[in-house]
Short mmCIF file of C-alpha atoms in Angstrom, two decimals:
data_model
loop_
_atom_site.label_atom_id
_atom_site.label_comp_id
_atom_site.label_asym_id
_atom_site.label_seq_id
_atom_site.Cartn_x
_atom_site.Cartn_y
_atom_site.Cartn_z
CA MET A 1 -13.58 -155.45 52.15
CA ALA A 2 -10.13 -157.01 51.77
CA THR A 3 -11.40 -159.67 50.16
CA VAL A 4 -12.74 -157.72 47.09
CA TRP A 5 -9.09 -155.77 46.66
CA ASN A 6 -8.28 -159.11 46.68
CA GLU A 7 -10.13 -160.55 44.03
CA LEU A 8 -8.66 -157.90 42.06
CA PRO A 9 -6.55 -158.46 39.66
CA SER A 10 -2.87 -157.67 39.80
CA PHE A 11 -1.00 -155.06 38.05
CA SER A 12 1.11 -157.00 35.89
CA THR A 13 -2.42 -158.92 35.23
CA LEU A 14 -3.69 -155.92 33.56
CA LEU A 15 -0.80 -154.66 31.63
CA SER A 16 -0.01 -158.52 30.03
CA ALA A 17 -3.92 -158.08 28.98
CA TYR A 18 -3.68 -154.44 27.58
CA ALA A 19 -0.31 -155.55 25.66
CA SER A 20 -2.68 -158.58 24.45
CA ILE A 21 -5.04 -156.93 23.42
CA SER A 22 -3.24 -154.16 21.74
CA ALA A 23 -1.17 -156.18 19.73
CA MET A 24 -4.20 -158.35 18.56
CA ALA A 25 -5.61 -154.59 17.42
CA MET A 26 -2.40 -154.25 15.64
CA LEU A 27 -2.30 -156.80 13.92
CA ILE A 28 -5.83 -156.82 13.07
CA ARG A 29 -4.87 -152.83 11.44
CA THR A 30 -2.29 -154.25 9.19
CA ILE A 31 -4.36 -157.17 7.70
CA LEU A 32 -7.43 -154.99 6.37
CA ASN A 33 -4.41 -152.48 5.16
CA GLU A 34 -2.58 -155.31 3.45
CA MET A 35 -6.12 -156.56 2.17
CA VAL A 36 -8.71 -153.76 2.08
CA PRO A 37 -8.83 -150.85 -0.60
CA GLU A 38 -7.58 -147.06 0.72
CA ARG A 39 -10.61 -146.04 -0.57
CA MET A 40 -12.54 -148.70 0.39
CA ARG A 41 -10.55 -147.65 4.26
CA ASN A 42 -11.67 -144.14 3.69
CA TYR A 43 -15.06 -145.32 2.69
CA ILE A 44 -16.30 -147.09 6.05
CA THR A 45 -14.08 -144.79 7.85
CA SER A 46 -16.33 -141.92 6.83
CA LYS A 47 -19.39 -143.84 6.58
CA ILE A 48 -18.60 -144.75 10.90
CA TYR A 49 -17.62 -141.83 11.58
CA ASP A 50 -21.54 -140.12 9.86
CA LEU A 51 -22.96 -142.61 11.49
CA THR A 52 -21.88 -142.09 15.01
CA ALA A 53 -22.45 -138.37 14.41
CA ALA A 54 -25.92 -138.53 14.02
CA TYR A 55 -26.73 -140.40 16.41
CA PHE A 56 -23.93 -139.46 19.85
CA SER A 57 -23.88 -135.76 18.05
CA SER A 58 -26.30 -132.65 19.54
CA GLU A 59 -25.53 -130.12 16.74
CA PHE A 60 -27.22 -129.38 13.84
CA THR A 61 -24.92 -126.93 11.07
CA PHE A 62 -26.85 -125.10 8.71
CA VAL A 63 -24.68 -123.83 5.83
CA ILE A 64 -25.93 -120.61 3.42
CA GLU A 65 -23.43 -120.53 0.99
CA ASP A 66 -23.31 -116.97 -1.16
CA ARG A 67 -24.55 -118.18 -4.55
CA TRP A 68 -28.59 -119.78 -4.96
CA HIS A 69 -30.02 -121.64 -7.90
CA ALA A 70 -27.51 -119.29 -10.07
CA SER A 71 -27.90 -115.98 -8.31
CA ASP A 72 -26.90 -114.47 -5.19
CA ASN A 73 -28.08 -115.57 -1.75
CA GLN A 74 -30.92 -113.07 0.22
CA MET A 75 -30.28 -115.16 3.08
CA PHE A 76 -25.97 -114.66 3.13
CA ARG A 77 -25.70 -111.22 2.04
CA ALA A 78 -28.54 -110.24 5.12
CA ALA A 79 -26.41 -112.27 7.59
CA GLU A 80 -22.87 -110.28 6.00
CA LEU A 81 -25.11 -107.08 7.15
CA TYR A 82 -26.31 -108.37 10.70
CA LEU A 83 -22.65 -110.34 12.02
CA PRO A 84 -20.83 -107.22 12.33
CA THR A 85 -23.94 -105.63 14.45
CA ILE A 86 -23.17 -108.31 17.69
CA ILE A 87 -19.65 -108.41 17.34
CA GLY A 88 -18.66 -109.29 20.85
CA PRO A 89 -15.78 -109.27 23.46
CA SER A 90 -16.28 -112.94 22.39
CA SER A 91 -15.12 -112.31 18.61
CA ASP A 92 -11.52 -113.83 17.81
CA SER A 93 -10.94 -111.68 15.30
CA ILE A 94 -12.73 -108.77 13.12
CA LEU A 95 -12.62 -106.88 9.81
CA VAL A 96 -12.93 -102.76 10.24
CA GLY A 97 -12.03 -100.52 7.72
CA PHE A 98 -12.89 -96.61 5.98
CA ASP A 99 -14.44 -96.17 3.11
CA GLU A 100 -14.82 -92.42 0.87
CA SER A 101 -18.25 -91.36 2.73
CA SER A 102 -16.95 -92.33 6.42
CA ASP A 103 -16.28 -89.44 8.84
CA PRO A 104 -12.29 -90.12 10.05
CA THR A 105 -13.24 -89.29 13.56
CA GLU A 106 -15.96 -91.78 14.32
CA PRO A 107 -15.23 -95.47 14.78
CA PRO A 108 -14.51 -97.82 11.46
CA LYS A 109 -17.31 -99.64 9.58
CA ARG A 110 -17.09 -103.30 10.44
CA SER A 111 -17.34 -106.73 8.55
CA ILE A 112 -16.65 -110.28 8.66
CA PRO A 113 -13.45 -111.82 7.76
CA VAL A 114 -12.73 -115.68 7.02
CA ASP A 115 -12.70 -118.42 9.71
CA CYS A 116 -14.23 -115.70 12.13
CA THR A 117 -16.27 -117.07 14.93
CA ILE A 118 -18.86 -115.21 15.96
CA THR A 119 -21.29 -116.55 19.12
CA ASP A 120 -25.44 -114.72 19.16
CA ASP A 121 -28.64 -115.38 21.98
CA PHE A 122 -31.34 -115.60 20.33
CA GLN A 123 -34.57 -116.24 22.42
CA GLY A 124 -32.17 -118.83 24.35
CA ILE A 125 -30.45 -120.17 21.90
CA ARG A 126 -26.91 -120.34 21.89
CA LEU A 127 -26.24 -119.92 18.26
CA LYS A 128 -22.14 -120.30 16.43
CA TRP A 129 -21.32 -118.48 12.98
CA THR A 130 -18.57 -119.24 11.25
CA LEU A 131 -17.41 -117.68 7.64
CA SER A 132 -15.20 -120.15 5.16
CA SER A 133 -13.55 -119.58 2.30
CA ILE A 134 -12.76 -122.20 -0.95
CA GLU A 135 -10.83 -120.95 -3.14
CA THR A 136 -11.84 -122.54 -6.75
CA LYS A 137 -9.39 -123.65 -9.78
CA LYS A 138 -10.43 -121.42 -12.55
CA TYR A 139 -9.22 -118.11 -12.20
CA TYR A 140 -11.97 -116.26 -13.50
CA VAL A 141 -14.70 -117.88 -11.02
CA PRO A 142 -14.56 -115.90 -8.12
CA ASN A 143 -13.48 -117.83 -4.79
CA LYS A 144 -16.44 -120.04 -2.88
CA ARG A 145 -17.86 -118.56 0.23
CA PHE A 146 -20.82 -120.28 3.12
CA PHE A 147 -21.66 -119.42 6.31
CA SER A 148 -21.63 -121.83 8.88
CA LEU A 149 -24.01 -121.60 11.70
CA THR A 150 -24.04 -124.00 14.72
CA CYS A 151 -26.88 -124.71 16.71
CA LYS A 152 -29.02 -127.85 19.45
CA LYS A 153 -30.21 -129.83 17.40
CA SER A 154 -33.42 -129.37 19.49
CA ASP A 155 -32.97 -125.74 18.36
CA ARG A 156 -33.36 -126.94 14.70
CA GLU A 157 -37.09 -125.82 13.91
CA ARG A 158 -36.85 -122.42 15.91
CA VAL A 159 -33.94 -121.23 14.72
CA GLU A 160 -35.79 -121.66 10.55
CA GLN A 161 -39.32 -120.83 11.91
CA ARG A 162 -38.06 -117.71 14.03
CA TYR A 163 -34.46 -116.50 13.11
CA PHE A 164 -33.76 -116.61 10.09
CA PRO A 165 -36.34 -114.36 9.52
CA TYR A 166 -35.21 -111.92 12.10
CA ILE A 167 -32.14 -111.48 10.50
CA ASN A 168 -33.83 -110.50 7.16
CA LYS A 169 -36.23 -108.30 8.64
CA THR A 170 -33.14 -107.13 10.89
CA ALA A 171 -31.04 -106.68 7.14
CA GLN A 172 -33.56 -104.64 5.62
CA ALA A 173 -33.93 -102.18 8.18
CA ILE A 174 -30.25 -101.81 8.17
CA LEU A 175 -30.54 -100.99 4.37
CA SER A 176 -32.84 -98.11 4.55
CA LYS A 177 -30.73 -96.30 7.12
CA SER A 178 -27.90 -96.82 5.17
CA GLU A 179 -26.30 -93.63 4.48
CA SER A 180 -23.63 -94.58 1.86
CA LEU A 181 -24.83 -96.10 -1.61
CA ASN A 182 -22.91 -98.26 -4.42
CA ILE A 183 -21.74 -98.66 -7.43
CA TYR A 184 -20.60 -101.52 -9.12
CA THR A 185 -18.67 -102.42 -12.30
CA TYR A 186 -18.44 -105.74 -13.41
CA ASP A 187 -15.08 -107.72 -13.51
CA GLN A 188 -14.30 -109.98 -16.67
CA ASP A 189 -11.41 -111.47 -15.74
CA CYS A 190 -13.13 -112.18 -12.08
CA SER A 191 -15.99 -112.76 -12.95
CA MET A 192 -17.72 -111.08 -10.37
CA TRP A 193 -19.34 -107.56 -9.13
CA GLU A 194 -16.79 -104.52 -8.06
CA PRO A 195 -18.15 -101.99 -5.14
CA ALA A 196 -17.67 -98.44 -5.42
CA VAL A 197 -18.65 -95.65 -2.83
CA PHE A 198 -21.47 -93.98 -5.01
CA LYS A 199 -21.16 -90.04 -4.83
CA HIS A 200 -23.53 -88.13 -7.23
CA PRO A 201 -24.76 -85.20 -5.84
CA ALA A 202 -27.72 -85.32 -8.73
CA THR A 203 -31.31 -85.36 -6.96
CA PHE A 204 -34.64 -84.24 -8.65
CA ASP A 205 -34.53 -81.22 -6.50
CA THR A 206 -31.54 -79.87 -8.82
CA LEU A 207 -32.29 -81.51 -11.94
CA ALA A 208 -33.27 -79.24 -14.62
CA MET A 209 -35.69 -80.15 -16.32
CA GLU A 210 -39.62 -80.08 -16.98
CA PRO A 211 -41.27 -79.87 -13.86
CA ASP A 212 -44.54 -82.05 -15.19
CA LEU A 213 -41.92 -84.60 -16.33
CA LYS A 214 -40.01 -84.29 -12.85
CA GLU A 215 -43.21 -84.74 -11.04
CA PHE A 216 -43.99 -87.67 -13.53
CA ILE A 217 -41.50 -89.43 -12.93
CA MET A 218 -41.27 -89.78 -9.34
CA LYS A 219 -44.56 -90.93 -9.00
CA ASP A 220 -44.11 -93.50 -11.68
CA LEU A 221 -41.05 -94.57 -9.13
CA ASP A 222 -43.60 -94.07 -6.18
CA SER A 223 -45.99 -96.24 -7.41
CA PHE A 224 -43.52 -99.02 -8.68
CA VAL A 225 -42.06 -99.44 -5.35
CA GLU A 226 -45.70 -99.77 -3.69
CA ARG A 227 -47.21 -102.05 -6.27
CA LYS A 228 -44.94 -105.29 -5.62
CA GLU A 229 -47.68 -107.17 -4.51
CA PHE A 230 -49.59 -106.21 -8.34
CA PHE A 231 -46.29 -107.74 -10.49
CA GLU A 232 -46.83 -110.59 -8.90
CA ASN A 233 -50.44 -111.50 -8.86
CA VAL A 234 -50.66 -110.37 -12.92
CA GLY A 235 -47.50 -112.63 -13.03
CA ARG A 236 -44.91 -110.29 -14.16
CA ALA A 237 -41.77 -109.16 -12.18
CA TRP A 238 -41.07 -106.78 -10.27
CA LYS A 239 -38.69 -104.18 -12.12
CA ARG A 240 -39.60 -101.50 -14.65
CA GLY A 241 -37.22 -99.79 -17.35
CA TYR A 242 -36.48 -96.63 -18.85
CA LEU A 243 -34.88 -95.54 -22.01
CA LEU A 244 -32.53 -92.40 -22.40
CA TYR A 245 -31.46 -90.88 -25.00
CA GLY A 246 -29.97 -87.67 -26.98
CA PRO A 247 -26.63 -86.58 -27.53
CA PRO A 248 -23.64 -86.07 -24.41
CA GLY A 249 -24.27 -83.49 -21.62
CA THR A 250 -28.17 -84.08 -22.04
CA GLY A 251 -28.06 -84.98 -18.81
CA LYS A 252 -28.96 -89.28 -18.64
CA SER A 253 -26.32 -90.04 -16.36
CA SER A 254 -27.71 -87.54 -13.80
CA LEU A 255 -30.68 -88.31 -14.52
CA VAL A 256 -29.49 -91.65 -13.45
CA ALA A 257 -28.16 -90.53 -10.19
CA ALA A 258 -31.36 -88.54 -9.08
CA ILE A 259 -33.22 -91.68 -9.36
CA ALA A 260 -29.89 -93.82 -7.43
CA ASN A 261 -30.67 -91.10 -5.02
CA TYR A 262 -34.63 -90.51 -4.36
CA MET A 263 -34.87 -94.62 -4.13
CA ARG A 264 -31.51 -94.96 -2.78
CA TYR A 265 -30.89 -97.70 -5.14
CA ASP A 266 -27.87 -98.74 -5.37
CA VAL A 267 -26.10 -98.72 -9.48
CA TYR A 268 -24.76 -101.42 -11.11
CA ASP A 269 -23.15 -100.27 -14.12
CA LEU A 270 -23.05 -103.00 -16.96
CA GLN A 271 -20.49 -102.71 -20.32
CA PHE A 272 -21.32 -105.46 -22.54
CA GLN A 273 -17.69 -105.26 -23.72
CA SER A 274 -17.11 -106.76 -20.58
CA VAL A 275 -19.80 -109.93 -21.34
CA ARG A 276 -17.83 -113.51 -23.12
CA ASN A 277 -21.59 -114.91 -23.65
CA ASP A 278 -25.52 -115.65 -23.47
CA SER A 279 -24.40 -118.11 -20.49
CA ASP A 280 -22.55 -114.90 -18.92
CA LEU A 281 -24.91 -112.57 -19.69
CA ARG A 282 -27.65 -114.55 -17.57
CA ARG A 283 -24.80 -114.42 -14.82
CA VAL A 284 -23.89 -111.17 -14.55
CA LEU A 285 -27.86 -110.17 -14.59
CA THR A 286 -28.57 -112.58 -11.77
CA SER A 287 -25.81 -111.44 -9.60
CA THR A 288 -27.31 -108.12 -8.87
CA THR A 289 -28.84 -107.66 -5.35
CA ASN A 290 -33.14 -106.65 -4.96
CA ARG A 291 -33.63 -102.98 -5.42
CA SER A 292 -30.98 -101.49 -7.46
CA ILE A 293 -30.20 -100.07 -10.77
CA LEU A 294 -28.70 -101.92 -13.95
CA LEU A 295 -27.67 -99.31 -16.54
CA ILE A 296 -26.55 -100.12 -19.63
CA GLU A 297 -24.96 -97.32 -21.61
CA ASP A 298 -24.36 -96.62 -24.99
CA ILE A 299 -26.42 -99.91 -25.45
CA ASP A 300 -26.69 -99.10 -29.40
CA CYS A 301 -22.95 -98.63 -29.42
CA SER A 302 -22.43 -102.08 -27.58
CA THR A 303 -23.18 -105.13 -30.07
CA LYS A 304 -23.07 -105.78 -33.79
CA VAL A 305 -26.36 -103.52 -33.56
CA THR A 306 -24.58 -100.51 -35.01
CA ASN A 307 -22.72 -102.06 -37.29
CA ASP A 308 -25.44 -103.77 -38.93
CA ARG A 309 -27.72 -100.37 -39.08
CA THR A 310 -23.65 -99.19 -41.21
CA LYS A 311 -24.57 -102.53 -43.57
CA VAL A 312 -27.65 -101.90 -44.01
CA LYS A 313 -27.67 -97.91 -44.43
CA GLU A 314 -24.95 -98.95 -46.89
CA ASN A 315 -26.90 -101.18 -48.64
CA CYS A 316 -29.80 -98.63 -49.47
CA GLU A 317 -27.86 -96.36 -49.98
CA GLU A 318 -26.24 -97.97 -53.32
CA GLU A 319 -29.66 -99.58 -54.23
CA GLU A 320 -31.13 -96.25 -54.39
CA ASP A 321 -28.37 -94.82 -56.59
CA ASP A 322 -28.56 -97.58 -58.80
CA GLU A 323 -32.20 -97.29 -58.98
CA LEU A 324 -30.89 -93.65 -59.72
CA LYS A 325 -28.65 -94.78 -62.30
CA HIS A 326 -31.13 -97.92 -64.41
CA PRO A 327 -34.87 -96.06 -63.33
CA TYR A 328 -36.23 -99.07 -65.33
CA GLY A 329 -34.70 -101.54 -63.86
CA THR A 330 -35.89 -104.71 -62.05
CA ASP A 331 -37.16 -104.31 -58.76
CA PRO A 332 -34.73 -106.02 -56.29
CA GLY A 333 -37.06 -106.62 -53.85
#
């Protein structure tokens, strides 16, 4: 034992070797800094990091952005509904509040703040959620938000095949049990829908309408909900349109509210004056959620159609006057 100990280098020798290695490393680093451009150094560093992370890291991260293919990411919306239900003592922060329909004597409603970390256990899988937000440079474009879901690489397939469908089903159950509805108005400056609590007492029981017509609309709505597969089989979009016309005060808005309360669908109130162009209109329409009502009021007063019709009517009246003054004139056609 003493012989082995005597063969070990002394402390001064180790210190001298460490100093020599450190000096050599600093010299190499100085040479690289002088000869290799900064962008090239950053690129090499990032590649080395990615290579080591791919081979030595045991974690995998799913990124779930709020937008997917120019529309709302339904997986992101499902996570927004699901995660507040699993917030536990391990979470470092929580967002709470009341809305107009809440009972102030009950606990406040929960939501997920930015940079909050939430852990979840699913069938023996340990998962970690984090909500992040990136500020955009354009003032009229909303901030980009996304969830980061981290798990072990060995659990990646189970998360995709089992965990994500479980979240979607849970979110649908939460929506079906929701007691309050929302009405959304489009904010042109922020290019996003602004929600508010939808509270309207109109129902089909209180609506002043002919009984036969009322029963027809209710049956038509029920048939629409139950025939989603039929629309898919015939290659048509699963949507239903109603055109309501009449002077103010005849119950058009009340009928829309009764349909929303009957279907338990949120309402998106769109004014065409808040839309800049066709691409903006496409983004507005695709950002609405499924199982919702898109309400476009005064559609004939929101575009140039009314002005064009007025001009056509005036031109027709002028032509009629000319024909009366000159009954034997040439045909203007």
